[in-house]
Short mmCIF file of C-alpha atoms and ligand atoms in Angstrom, two decimals:
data_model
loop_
_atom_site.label_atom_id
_atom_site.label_comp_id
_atom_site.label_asym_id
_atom_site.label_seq_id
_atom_site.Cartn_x
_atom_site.Cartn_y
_atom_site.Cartn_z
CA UNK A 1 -14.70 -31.69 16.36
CA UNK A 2 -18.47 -33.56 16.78
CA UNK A 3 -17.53 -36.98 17.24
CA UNK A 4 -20.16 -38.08 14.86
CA UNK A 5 -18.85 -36.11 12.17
CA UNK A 6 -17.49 -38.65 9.29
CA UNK A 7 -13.56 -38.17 9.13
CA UNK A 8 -14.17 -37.32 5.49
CA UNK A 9 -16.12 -34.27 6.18
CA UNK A 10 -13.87 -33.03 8.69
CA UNK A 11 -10.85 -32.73 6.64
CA UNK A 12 -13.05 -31.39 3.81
CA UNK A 13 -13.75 -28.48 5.91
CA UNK A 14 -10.56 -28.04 7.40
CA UNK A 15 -9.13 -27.57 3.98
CA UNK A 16 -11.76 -24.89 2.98
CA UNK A 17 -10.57 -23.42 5.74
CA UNK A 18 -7.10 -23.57 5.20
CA UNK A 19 -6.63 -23.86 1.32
CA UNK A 20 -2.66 -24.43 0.33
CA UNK A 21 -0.82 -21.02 -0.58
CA UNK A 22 -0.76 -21.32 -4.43
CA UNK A 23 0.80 -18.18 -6.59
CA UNK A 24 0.75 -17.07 -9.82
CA UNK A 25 3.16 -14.45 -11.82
CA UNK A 26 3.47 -13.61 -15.35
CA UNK A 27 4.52 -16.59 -16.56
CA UNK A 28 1.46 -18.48 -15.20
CA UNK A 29 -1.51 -16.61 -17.07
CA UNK A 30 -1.91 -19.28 -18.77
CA UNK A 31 -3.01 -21.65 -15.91
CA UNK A 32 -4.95 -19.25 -14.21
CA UNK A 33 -8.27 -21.31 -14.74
CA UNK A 34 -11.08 -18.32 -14.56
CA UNK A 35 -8.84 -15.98 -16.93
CA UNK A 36 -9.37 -18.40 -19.61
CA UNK A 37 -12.82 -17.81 -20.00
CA UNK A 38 -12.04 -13.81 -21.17
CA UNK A 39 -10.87 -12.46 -25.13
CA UNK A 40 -7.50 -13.69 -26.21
CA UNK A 41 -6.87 -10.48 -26.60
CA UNK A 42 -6.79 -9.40 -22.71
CA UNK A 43 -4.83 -11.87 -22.05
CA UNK A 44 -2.29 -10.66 -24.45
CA UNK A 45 -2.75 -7.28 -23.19
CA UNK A 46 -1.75 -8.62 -19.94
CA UNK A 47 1.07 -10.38 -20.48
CA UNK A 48 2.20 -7.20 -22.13
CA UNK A 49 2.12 -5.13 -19.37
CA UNK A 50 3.05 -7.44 -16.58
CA UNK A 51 6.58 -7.89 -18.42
CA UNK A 52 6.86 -4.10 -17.50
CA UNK A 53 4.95 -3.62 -13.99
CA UNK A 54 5.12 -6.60 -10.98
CA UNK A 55 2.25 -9.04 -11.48
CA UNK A 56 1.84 -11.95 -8.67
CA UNK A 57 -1.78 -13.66 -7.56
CA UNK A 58 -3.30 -15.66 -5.26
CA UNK A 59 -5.31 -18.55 -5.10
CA UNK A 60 -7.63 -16.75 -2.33
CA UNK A 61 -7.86 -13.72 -4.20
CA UNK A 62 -9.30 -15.58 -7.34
CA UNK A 63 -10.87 -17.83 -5.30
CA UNK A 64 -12.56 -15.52 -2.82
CA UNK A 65 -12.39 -12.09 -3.75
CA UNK A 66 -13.09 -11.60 -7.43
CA UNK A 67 -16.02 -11.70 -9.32
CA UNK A 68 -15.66 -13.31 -12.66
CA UNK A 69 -18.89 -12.71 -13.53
CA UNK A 70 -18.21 -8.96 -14.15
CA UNK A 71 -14.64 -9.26 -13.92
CA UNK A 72 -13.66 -6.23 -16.01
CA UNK A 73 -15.90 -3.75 -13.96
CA UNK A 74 -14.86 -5.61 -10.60
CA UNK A 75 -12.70 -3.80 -8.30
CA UNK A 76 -10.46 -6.75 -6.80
CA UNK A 77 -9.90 -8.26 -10.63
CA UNK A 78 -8.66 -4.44 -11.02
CA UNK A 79 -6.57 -4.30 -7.83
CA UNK A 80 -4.66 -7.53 -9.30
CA UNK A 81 -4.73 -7.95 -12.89
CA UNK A 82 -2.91 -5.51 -15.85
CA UNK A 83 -4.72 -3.95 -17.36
CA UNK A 84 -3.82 -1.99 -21.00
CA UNK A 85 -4.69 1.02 -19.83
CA UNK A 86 -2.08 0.48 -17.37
CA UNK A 87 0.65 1.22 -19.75
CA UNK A 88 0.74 4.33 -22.09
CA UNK A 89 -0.27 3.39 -25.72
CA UNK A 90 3.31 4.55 -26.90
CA UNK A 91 4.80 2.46 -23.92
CA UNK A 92 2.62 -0.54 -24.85
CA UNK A 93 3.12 -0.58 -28.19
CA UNK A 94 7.19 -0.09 -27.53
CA UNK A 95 6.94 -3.34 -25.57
CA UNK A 96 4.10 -5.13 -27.54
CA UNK A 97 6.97 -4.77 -30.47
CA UNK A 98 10.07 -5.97 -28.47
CA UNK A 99 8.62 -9.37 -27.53
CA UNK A 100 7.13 -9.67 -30.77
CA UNK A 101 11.06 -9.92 -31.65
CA UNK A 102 11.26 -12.58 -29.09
CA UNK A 103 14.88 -11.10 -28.82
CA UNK A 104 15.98 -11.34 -24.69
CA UNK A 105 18.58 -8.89 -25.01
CA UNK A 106 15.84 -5.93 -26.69
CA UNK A 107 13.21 -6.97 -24.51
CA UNK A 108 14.92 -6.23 -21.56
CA UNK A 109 16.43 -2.79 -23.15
CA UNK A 110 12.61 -1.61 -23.96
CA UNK A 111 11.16 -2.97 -20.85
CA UNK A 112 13.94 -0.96 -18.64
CA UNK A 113 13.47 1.77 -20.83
CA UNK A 114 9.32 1.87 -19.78
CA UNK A 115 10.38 1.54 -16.22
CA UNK A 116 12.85 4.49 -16.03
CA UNK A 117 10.04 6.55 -17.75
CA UNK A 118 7.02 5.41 -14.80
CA UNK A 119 9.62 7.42 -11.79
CA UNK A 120 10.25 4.64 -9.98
CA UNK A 121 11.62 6.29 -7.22
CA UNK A 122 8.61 8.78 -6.46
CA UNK A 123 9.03 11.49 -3.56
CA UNK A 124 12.66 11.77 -3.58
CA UNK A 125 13.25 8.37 -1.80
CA UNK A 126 16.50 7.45 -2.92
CA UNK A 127 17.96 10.56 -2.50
CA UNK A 128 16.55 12.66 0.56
CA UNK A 129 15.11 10.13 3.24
CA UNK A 130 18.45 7.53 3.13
CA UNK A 131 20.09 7.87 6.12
CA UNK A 132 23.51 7.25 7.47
CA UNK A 133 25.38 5.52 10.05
CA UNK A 134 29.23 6.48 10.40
CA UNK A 135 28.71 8.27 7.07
CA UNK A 136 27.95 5.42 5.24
CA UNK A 137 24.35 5.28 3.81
CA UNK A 138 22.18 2.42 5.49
CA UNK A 139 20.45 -0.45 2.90
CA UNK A 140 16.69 -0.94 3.88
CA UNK A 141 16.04 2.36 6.40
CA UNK A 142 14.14 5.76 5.02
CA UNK A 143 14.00 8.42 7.50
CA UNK A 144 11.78 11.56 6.54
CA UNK A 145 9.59 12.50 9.21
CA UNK A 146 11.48 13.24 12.57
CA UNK A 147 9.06 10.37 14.82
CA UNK A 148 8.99 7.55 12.22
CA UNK A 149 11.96 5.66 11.10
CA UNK A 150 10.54 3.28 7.78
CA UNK A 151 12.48 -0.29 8.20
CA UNK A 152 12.22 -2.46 5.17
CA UNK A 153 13.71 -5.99 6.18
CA UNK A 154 14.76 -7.89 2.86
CA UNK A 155 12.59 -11.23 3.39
CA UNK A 156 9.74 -8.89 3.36
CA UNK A 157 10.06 -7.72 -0.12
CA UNK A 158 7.33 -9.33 -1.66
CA UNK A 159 3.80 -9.60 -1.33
CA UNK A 160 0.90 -12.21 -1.20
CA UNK A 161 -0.64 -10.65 -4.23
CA UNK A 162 0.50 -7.16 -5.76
CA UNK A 163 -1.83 -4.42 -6.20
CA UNK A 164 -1.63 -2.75 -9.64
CA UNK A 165 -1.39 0.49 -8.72
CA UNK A 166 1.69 0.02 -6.32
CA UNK A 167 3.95 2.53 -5.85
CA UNK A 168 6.70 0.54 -4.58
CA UNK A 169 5.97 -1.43 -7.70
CA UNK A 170 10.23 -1.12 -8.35
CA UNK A 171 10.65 -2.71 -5.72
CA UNK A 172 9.45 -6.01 -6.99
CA UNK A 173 10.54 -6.06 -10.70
CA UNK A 174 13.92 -7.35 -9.84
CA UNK A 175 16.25 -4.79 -9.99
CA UNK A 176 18.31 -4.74 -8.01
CA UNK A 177 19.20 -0.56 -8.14
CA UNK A 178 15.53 0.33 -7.70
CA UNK A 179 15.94 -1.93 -4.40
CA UNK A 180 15.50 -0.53 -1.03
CA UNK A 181 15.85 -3.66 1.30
CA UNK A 182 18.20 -4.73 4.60
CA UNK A 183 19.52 -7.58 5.23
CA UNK A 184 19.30 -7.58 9.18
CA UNK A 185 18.37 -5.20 12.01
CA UNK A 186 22.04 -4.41 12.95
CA UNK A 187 21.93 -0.74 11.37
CA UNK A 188 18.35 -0.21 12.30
CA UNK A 189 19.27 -0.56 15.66
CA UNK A 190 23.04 1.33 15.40
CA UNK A 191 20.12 3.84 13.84
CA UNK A 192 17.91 4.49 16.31
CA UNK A 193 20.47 4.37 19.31
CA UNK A 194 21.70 7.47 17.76
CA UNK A 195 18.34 9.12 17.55
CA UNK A 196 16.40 9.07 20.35
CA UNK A 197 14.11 11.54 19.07
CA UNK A 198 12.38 8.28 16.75
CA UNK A 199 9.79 6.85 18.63
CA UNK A 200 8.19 4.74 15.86
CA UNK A 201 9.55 2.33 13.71
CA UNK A 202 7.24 1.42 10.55
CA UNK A 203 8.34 -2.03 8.92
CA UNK A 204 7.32 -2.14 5.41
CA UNK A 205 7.97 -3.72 2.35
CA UNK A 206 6.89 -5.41 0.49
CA UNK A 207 4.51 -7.21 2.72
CA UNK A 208 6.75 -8.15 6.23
CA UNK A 209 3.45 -10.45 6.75
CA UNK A 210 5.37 -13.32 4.42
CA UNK A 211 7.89 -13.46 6.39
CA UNK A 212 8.08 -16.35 8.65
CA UNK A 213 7.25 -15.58 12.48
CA UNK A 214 10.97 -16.40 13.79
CA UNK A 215 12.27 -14.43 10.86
CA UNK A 216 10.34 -11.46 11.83
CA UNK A 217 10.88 -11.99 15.63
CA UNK A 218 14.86 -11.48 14.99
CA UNK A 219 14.30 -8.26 13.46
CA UNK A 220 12.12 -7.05 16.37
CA UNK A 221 13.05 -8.48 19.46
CA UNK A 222 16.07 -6.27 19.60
CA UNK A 223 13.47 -3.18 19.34
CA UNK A 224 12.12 -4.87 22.67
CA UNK A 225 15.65 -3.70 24.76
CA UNK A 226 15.22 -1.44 27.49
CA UNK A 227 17.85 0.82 25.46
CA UNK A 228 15.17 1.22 22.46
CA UNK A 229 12.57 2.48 25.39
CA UNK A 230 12.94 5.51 23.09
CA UNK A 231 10.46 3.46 20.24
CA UNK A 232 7.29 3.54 21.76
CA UNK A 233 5.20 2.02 18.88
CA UNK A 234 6.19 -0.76 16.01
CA UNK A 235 3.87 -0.18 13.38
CA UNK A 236 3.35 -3.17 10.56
CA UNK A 237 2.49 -2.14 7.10
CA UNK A 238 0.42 -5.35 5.44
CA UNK A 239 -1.95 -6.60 2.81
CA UNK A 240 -2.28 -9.51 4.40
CA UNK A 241 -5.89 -9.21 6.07
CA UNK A 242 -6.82 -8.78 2.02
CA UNK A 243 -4.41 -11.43 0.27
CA UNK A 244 -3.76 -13.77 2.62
CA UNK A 245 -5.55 -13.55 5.82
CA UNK A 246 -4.95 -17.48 6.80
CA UNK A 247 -1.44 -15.75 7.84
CA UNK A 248 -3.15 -14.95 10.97
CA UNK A 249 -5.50 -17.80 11.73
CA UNK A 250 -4.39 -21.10 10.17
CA UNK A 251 -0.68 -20.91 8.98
CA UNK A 252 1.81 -23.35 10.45
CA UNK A 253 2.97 -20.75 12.79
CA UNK A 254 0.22 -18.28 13.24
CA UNK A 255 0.34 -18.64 16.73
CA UNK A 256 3.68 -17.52 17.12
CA UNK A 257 3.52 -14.75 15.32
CA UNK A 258 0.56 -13.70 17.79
CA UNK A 259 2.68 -14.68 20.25
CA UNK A 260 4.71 -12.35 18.91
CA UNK A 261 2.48 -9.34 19.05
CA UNK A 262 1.43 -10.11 22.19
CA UNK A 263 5.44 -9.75 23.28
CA UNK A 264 5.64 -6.60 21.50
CA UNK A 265 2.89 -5.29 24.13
CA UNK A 266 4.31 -6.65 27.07
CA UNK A 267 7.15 -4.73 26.72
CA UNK A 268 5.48 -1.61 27.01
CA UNK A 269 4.72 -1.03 23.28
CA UNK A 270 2.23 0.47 21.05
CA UNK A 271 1.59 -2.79 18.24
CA UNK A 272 -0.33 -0.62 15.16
CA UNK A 273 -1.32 -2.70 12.80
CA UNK A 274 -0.98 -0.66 8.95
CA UNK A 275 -3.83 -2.53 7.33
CA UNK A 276 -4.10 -1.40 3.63
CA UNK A 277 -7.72 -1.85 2.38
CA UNK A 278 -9.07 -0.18 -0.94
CA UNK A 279 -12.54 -1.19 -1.01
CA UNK A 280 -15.07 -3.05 1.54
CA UNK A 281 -15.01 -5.93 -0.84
CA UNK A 282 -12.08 -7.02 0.94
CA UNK A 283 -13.73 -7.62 4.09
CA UNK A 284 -16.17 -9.89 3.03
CA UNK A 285 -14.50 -13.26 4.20
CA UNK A 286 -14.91 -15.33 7.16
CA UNK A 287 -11.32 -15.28 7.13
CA UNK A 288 -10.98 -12.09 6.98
CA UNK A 289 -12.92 -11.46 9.92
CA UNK A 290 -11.01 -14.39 12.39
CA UNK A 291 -7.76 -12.98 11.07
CA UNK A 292 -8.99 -9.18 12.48
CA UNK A 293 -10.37 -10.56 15.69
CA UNK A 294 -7.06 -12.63 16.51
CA UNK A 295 -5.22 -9.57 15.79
CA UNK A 296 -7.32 -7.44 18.17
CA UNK A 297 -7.23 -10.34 20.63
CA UNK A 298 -3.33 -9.69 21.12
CA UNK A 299 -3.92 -5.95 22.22
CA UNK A 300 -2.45 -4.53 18.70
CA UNK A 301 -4.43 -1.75 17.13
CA UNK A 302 -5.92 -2.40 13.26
CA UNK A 303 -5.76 0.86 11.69
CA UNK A 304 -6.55 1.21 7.52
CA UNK A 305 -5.02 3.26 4.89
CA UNK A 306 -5.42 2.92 1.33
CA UNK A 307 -5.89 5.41 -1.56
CA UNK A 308 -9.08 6.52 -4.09
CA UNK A 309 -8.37 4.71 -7.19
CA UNK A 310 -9.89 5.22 -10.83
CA UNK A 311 -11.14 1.66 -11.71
CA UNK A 312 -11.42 0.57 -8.18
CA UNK A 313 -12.83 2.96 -5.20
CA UNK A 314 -14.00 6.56 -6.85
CA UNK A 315 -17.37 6.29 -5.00
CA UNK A 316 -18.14 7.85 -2.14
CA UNK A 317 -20.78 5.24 -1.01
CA UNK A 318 -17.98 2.80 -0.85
CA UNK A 319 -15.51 4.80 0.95
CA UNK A 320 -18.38 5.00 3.36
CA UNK A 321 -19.36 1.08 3.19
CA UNK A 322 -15.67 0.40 4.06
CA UNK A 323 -15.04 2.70 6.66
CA UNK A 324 -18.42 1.59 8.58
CA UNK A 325 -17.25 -2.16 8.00
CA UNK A 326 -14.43 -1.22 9.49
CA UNK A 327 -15.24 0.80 12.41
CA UNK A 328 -17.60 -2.17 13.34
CA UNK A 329 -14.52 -4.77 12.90
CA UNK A 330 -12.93 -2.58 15.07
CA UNK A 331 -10.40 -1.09 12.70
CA UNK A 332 -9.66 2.53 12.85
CA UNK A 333 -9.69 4.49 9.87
CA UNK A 334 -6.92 6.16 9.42
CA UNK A 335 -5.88 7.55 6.24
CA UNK A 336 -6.89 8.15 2.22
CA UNK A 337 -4.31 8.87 0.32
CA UNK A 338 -3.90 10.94 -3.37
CA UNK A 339 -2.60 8.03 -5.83
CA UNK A 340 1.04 8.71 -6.09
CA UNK A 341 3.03 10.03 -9.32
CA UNK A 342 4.42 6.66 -10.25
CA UNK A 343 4.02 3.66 -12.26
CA UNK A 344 0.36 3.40 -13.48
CA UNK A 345 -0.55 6.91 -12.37
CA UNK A 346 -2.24 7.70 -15.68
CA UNK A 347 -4.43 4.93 -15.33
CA UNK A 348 -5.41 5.19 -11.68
CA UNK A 349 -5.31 9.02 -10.65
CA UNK A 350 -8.08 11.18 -10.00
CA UNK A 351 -8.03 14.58 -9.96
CA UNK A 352 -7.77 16.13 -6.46
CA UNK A 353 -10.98 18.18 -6.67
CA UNK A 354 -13.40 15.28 -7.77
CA UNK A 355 -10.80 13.34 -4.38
CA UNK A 356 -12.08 15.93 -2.01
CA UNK A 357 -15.40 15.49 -3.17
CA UNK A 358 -15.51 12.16 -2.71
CA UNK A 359 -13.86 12.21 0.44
CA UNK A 360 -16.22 14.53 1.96
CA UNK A 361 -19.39 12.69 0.43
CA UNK A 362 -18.04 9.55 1.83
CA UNK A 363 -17.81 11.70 5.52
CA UNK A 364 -20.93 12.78 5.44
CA UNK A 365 -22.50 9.70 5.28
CA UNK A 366 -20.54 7.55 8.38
CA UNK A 367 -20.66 8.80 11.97
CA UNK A 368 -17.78 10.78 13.50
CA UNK A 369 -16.87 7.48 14.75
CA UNK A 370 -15.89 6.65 11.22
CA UNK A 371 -14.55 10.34 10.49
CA UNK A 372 -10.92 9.07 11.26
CA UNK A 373 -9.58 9.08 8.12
CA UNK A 374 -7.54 12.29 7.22
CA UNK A 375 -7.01 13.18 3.58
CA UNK A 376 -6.86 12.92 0.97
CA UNK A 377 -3.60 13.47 1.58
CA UNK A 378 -0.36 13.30 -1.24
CA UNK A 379 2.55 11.60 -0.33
CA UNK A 380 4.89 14.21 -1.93
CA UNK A 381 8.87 14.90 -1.66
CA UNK A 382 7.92 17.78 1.11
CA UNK A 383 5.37 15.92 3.02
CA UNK A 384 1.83 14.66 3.30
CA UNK A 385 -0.22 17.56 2.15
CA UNK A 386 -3.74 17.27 2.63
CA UNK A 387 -6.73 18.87 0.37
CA UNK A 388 -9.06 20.24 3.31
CA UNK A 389 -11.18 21.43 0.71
CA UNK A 390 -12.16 23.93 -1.70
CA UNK A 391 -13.50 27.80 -1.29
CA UNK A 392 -13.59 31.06 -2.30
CA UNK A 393 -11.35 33.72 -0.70
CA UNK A 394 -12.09 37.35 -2.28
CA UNK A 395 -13.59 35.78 -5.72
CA UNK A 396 -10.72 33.84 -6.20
CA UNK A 397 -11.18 30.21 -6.13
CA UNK A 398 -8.96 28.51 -4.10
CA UNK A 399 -7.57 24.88 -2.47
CA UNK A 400 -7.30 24.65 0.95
CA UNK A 401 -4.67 22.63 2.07
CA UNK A 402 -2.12 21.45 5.19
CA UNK A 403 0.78 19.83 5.96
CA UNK A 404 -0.23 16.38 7.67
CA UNK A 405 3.41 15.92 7.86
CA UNK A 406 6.73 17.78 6.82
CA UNK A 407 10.23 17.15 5.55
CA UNK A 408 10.45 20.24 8.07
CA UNK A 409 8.54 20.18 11.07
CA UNK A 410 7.75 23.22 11.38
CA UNK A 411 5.35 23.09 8.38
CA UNK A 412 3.03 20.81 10.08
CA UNK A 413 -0.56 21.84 10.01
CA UNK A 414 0.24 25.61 8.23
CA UNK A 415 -2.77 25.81 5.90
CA UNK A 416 -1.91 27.20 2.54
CA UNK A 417 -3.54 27.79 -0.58
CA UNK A 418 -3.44 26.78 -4.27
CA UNK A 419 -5.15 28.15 -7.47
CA UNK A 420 -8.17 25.99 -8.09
CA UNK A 421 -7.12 23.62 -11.28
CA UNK A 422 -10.22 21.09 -11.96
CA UNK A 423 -7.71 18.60 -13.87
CA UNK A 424 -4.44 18.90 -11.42
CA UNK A 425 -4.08 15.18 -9.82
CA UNK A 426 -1.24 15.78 -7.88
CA UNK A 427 1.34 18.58 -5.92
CA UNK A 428 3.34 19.85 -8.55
CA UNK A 429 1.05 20.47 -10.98
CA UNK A 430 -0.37 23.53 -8.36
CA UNK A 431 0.28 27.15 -8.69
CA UNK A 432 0.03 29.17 -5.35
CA UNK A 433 -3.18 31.57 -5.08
CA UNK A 434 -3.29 34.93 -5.34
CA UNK A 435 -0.62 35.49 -7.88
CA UNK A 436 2.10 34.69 -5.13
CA UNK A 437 5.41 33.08 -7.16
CA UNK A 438 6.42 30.46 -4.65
CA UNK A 439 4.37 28.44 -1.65
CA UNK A 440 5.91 28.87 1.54
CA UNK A 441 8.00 25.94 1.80
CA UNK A 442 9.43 26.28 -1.99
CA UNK A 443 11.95 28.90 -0.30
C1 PLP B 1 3.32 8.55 6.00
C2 PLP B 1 4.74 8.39 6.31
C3 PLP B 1 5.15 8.21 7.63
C4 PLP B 1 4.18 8.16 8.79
O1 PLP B 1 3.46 9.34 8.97
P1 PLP B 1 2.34 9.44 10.10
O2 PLP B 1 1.62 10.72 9.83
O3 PLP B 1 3.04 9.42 11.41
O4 PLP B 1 1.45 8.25 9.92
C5 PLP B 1 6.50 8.09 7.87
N1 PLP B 1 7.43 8.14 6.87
C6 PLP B 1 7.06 8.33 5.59
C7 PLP B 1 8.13 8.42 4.54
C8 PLP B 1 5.71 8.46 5.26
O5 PLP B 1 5.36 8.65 3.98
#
C-alpha cells in the first residue's frame, strides 16, 4: 500500500478485488439485475426449465464473464443460464402446464417425471463403478478404471455456478436417490488399503473447491500416510479458476488451502489440478490469471478438460484460442470430451464427425506444444473411446476409433472401426464396419 494513497481508494480497490460471494438460484431470477433488461418471455422460459435442471449463478460470472450486450449469442450467458431449447418441447410444455396449476404436489410429479426421462445416471454409474467394502456398497466412491479411484466428499456437492450442460446435473437437483456423495474419508481409505493397484484418487463433485480448506484437509491428509504410498497423484476436479477464482487468491483462507497443496507435494505426491474450461473467454480475468499462477506456485500441475458444446465452443478457432491461452498460462491441455447422453444432450450435442473436425481444425492451428488434448473422446459405460478420425478402408467409409480407457484393460488403445453415420452424436448409436454384428468388446 503507497502511503499517499487516500484510505478511501484503498478499500475501493481492495473490494474490486475481492467482491463478496453473492449467489443466485431459481428463485432469484427475478433480482438478477442484467436479466431484467431481456423479453418477459425468456425469463419465463427460464424459470421453466430451471424447476427441472440445477440452476445457481454468480455474482463474478455476471459481473465478469458475460456479455449482456449479446447475451443470447454469448457463450458464458449459455454456460449458465436455461435456456428453452434446453428442455424438449413436449417436456417443456409438460412442466410449463404443471406450474401453471400452481399445484406443489403435480409439480413435483411432472418435474420428476422430466428428470427420470434426461438418464440421470449416464454410463452405468450407479450400477457398475460402485464399489464395496466388506460387501457393503460404499456412498461417495466410483471405481471404473483400474488406476483411478473417483472420491466425491459430500461438502463438495455443489458448485460456484452450474454449467448447463452438466452431466452430474442429478446430482444437484436434490434428490437424494440420484445422490452419489460421502460423508467422510473412512471408506475411501478402508478402499484403497485394499487395492494397492489405485494409484490416483480423483476428488470430484460437485466442485470440492467450496469446500472450506480444513474441511478438505481432513479428507486428504489421511491420503498423505506412508500406508497410502500406493496413491501417487490426488487429482482435483474444479470450476473454480472459471466461477470463482478469488478461491485461490483472496478468500479468508486461501492460503491454507495452498498450504495445503504445497503439503500434498511434500509428501511425495503428484497435485493435478482438473481445471474444466469450455471456452478462452474464461481466462480473461486478472483473477483468473493470479488464481493460476498461485496454483502453479505450489508445484501442482493445471491441466484442462472440458467438452465441444452446441451454443458454446463448436469453433475450431476457439478451441485453438483456448488451448494457446492455456499453454502460455501454463496449463496443460488435456482432454475434449463428446457431450455426454444426459440431461440437455439434445440441446448441446454435436455430432461426432463435425467433433473430429473441429478437433483436428483446432490442432492444426496450435503448436504440438498445445497438441495435448486427446479426443474427442465419449465418456461411455465401456470406456473413453476416442474418434481418431475418419477414412476410407476398401470404399467403405469408416470411423476410426480407440479405447483411451477401458472398463477392461485390456481394451486400451485397440483401434476399431464404426460405419460412418454423419448424424450419430454418441457410442451407441454406431454400427461396427464392414457388416461385422458386434464390436469387439460387445462379446
Ligand atoms: C476419465 C475417468 C477417469 C480418469 O481417466 P484418465 O484417462 O486417467 O484421466 C477415471 N474414472 C472415470 C469414471 C473416468 O470417467
Amino acid at each position: 500500500m503507497n502511503s499517499h494513497t487516500p484510505i478511501d481508494a484503498v478499500q475501493i480497490a481492495e473490494a474490486e478485488l475481492a467482491p463478496a460471494f453473492k449467489v443466485y438460484t431459481a428463485r432469484h431470477l427475478q433480482q438478477i439485475e442484467q436479466l431484467q433488461q431481456l423479453p418477459e418471455q425468456l425469463k419465463h422460459e427460464m424459470e421453466v426449465v430451471s424447476s427441472v435442471l440445477p440452476f445457481r449463478v454468480n455474482n463474478y460470472v455476471i459481473e465478469q464473464l458475460i456479455n449482456w450486450d449479446d447475451a443470447i449469442n454469448d457463450p458464458m450467458f449459455q454456460l449458465t443460464f436455461p435456456q428453452r431449447g434446453m428442455l424438449k418441447p413436449e417436456h417443456f410444455d409438460a412442466v410449463e402446464a404443471a406450474l401453471a396449476t400452481e399445484d406443489k404436489a403435480e409439480i413435483k410429479r411432472v418435474v420428476n417425471e422430466v428428470r427420470q426421462a434426461l438418464n440421470p445416471h449416464p454410463a452405468g454409474q450407479m450400477e457398475h463403478n460402485i464399489p464395496r467394502v466388506n460387501g457393503e456398497p460404499v456412498n461417495g466412491i466410483q471405481h471404473k478404471y483400474n488406476e483411478t479411484v473417483l472420491f466425491f466428499p459430500s461438502s463438495g456437492q455443489v458448485c460456484h455456478s452450474y454449467c448447463t450442460f452438466c452431466f452430474r446435473w442429478a446430482q444437484f437437483v436434490g434428490d437424494q436417490s440420484l445422490k452419489i456423495a460421502a460423508k467422510e474419508s473412512g471408506q475411501l481409505c478402508d478402499y484403497l488399503r485394499e487395492h494397492p493397484e489405485v494409484t490416483d484418487v480423483l476428488i470430484t463433485g460437485g466442485d470440492p473447491m467450496v469446500m472450506k480448506t480444513k474441511n478438505l484437509r481432513a479428507y486428504l491428509e489421511p491420503l498423505l500416510e506412508p500406508e497410502f504410498d500406493h496413491i501417487r497423484t490426488i487429482r482435483i476436479g474444479s470450476k473454480a479458476l472459471t466461477f470463482w477464482p478469488y478461491r485461490f487468491v483472496t478468500d479468508e483462507d486461501s492460503d491454507d488451502l495452498m498450504d495445503l497443496f504445497r503439503d500434498i507435494i511434500a509428501a511425495g505426491k503428484h497435485l493435478a489440478f482438473m481445471a474444466h474450461y469450455n471456452h478462452w473467454r474464461e481466462m480473461g480475468t486478472d483473477i483468473h490469471r493470479q488464481a493460476v499462477a498461485r496454483i502453479r506456485e505450489t508445484g501442482a500441475h493445471i491441466r484442462s478438460q472440458g467438452p465441444l458444446l452446441n451454443h458454446i465452443n463448436t469453433e475450431a478457432d476457439d478451441w485453438a484460442k483456448m488451448w494457446q491461452t492455456q499453454v502460455e498460462l501454463g496449463i496443460q491441455p488435456y482432454y475434449m470430451f463428446v457431450e455426454r447422453d444426459t440431461g440437455a444432450q439434445h440441446y448441446f450435442e454435436v455430432p461426432l464427425a463435425q467433433a473430429w473436425n473441429t478437433y483436428r481444425d483446432a490442432m492444426k492451428q496450435v503448436s504440438g506444444i498445445a497438441r495435448t488434448a486427446r479426443g474427442p473422446s465419449m465418456s461411455a459405460t465401456p470406456g473413453k473411446v476416442e474418434i481418431q478420425g475418419v477414412t476410407e478402408i476398401n470404399g467403405e467409409k469408416v470411423f476410426v476409433l480407440r479405447f483411451i480407457q477401458g472398463r477392461n484393460p485390456d481394451w486400451v488403445q485397440r483401434p476399431f472401426f464404426a460405419a460412418y453415420d454423419e448424424k450419430a452424436t454418441w457410442l451407441n448409436h454406431l454400427k461396427p464396419a464392414f457388416g461385422e454384428e458386434k464390436f469387439f468388446f460387445e462379446d
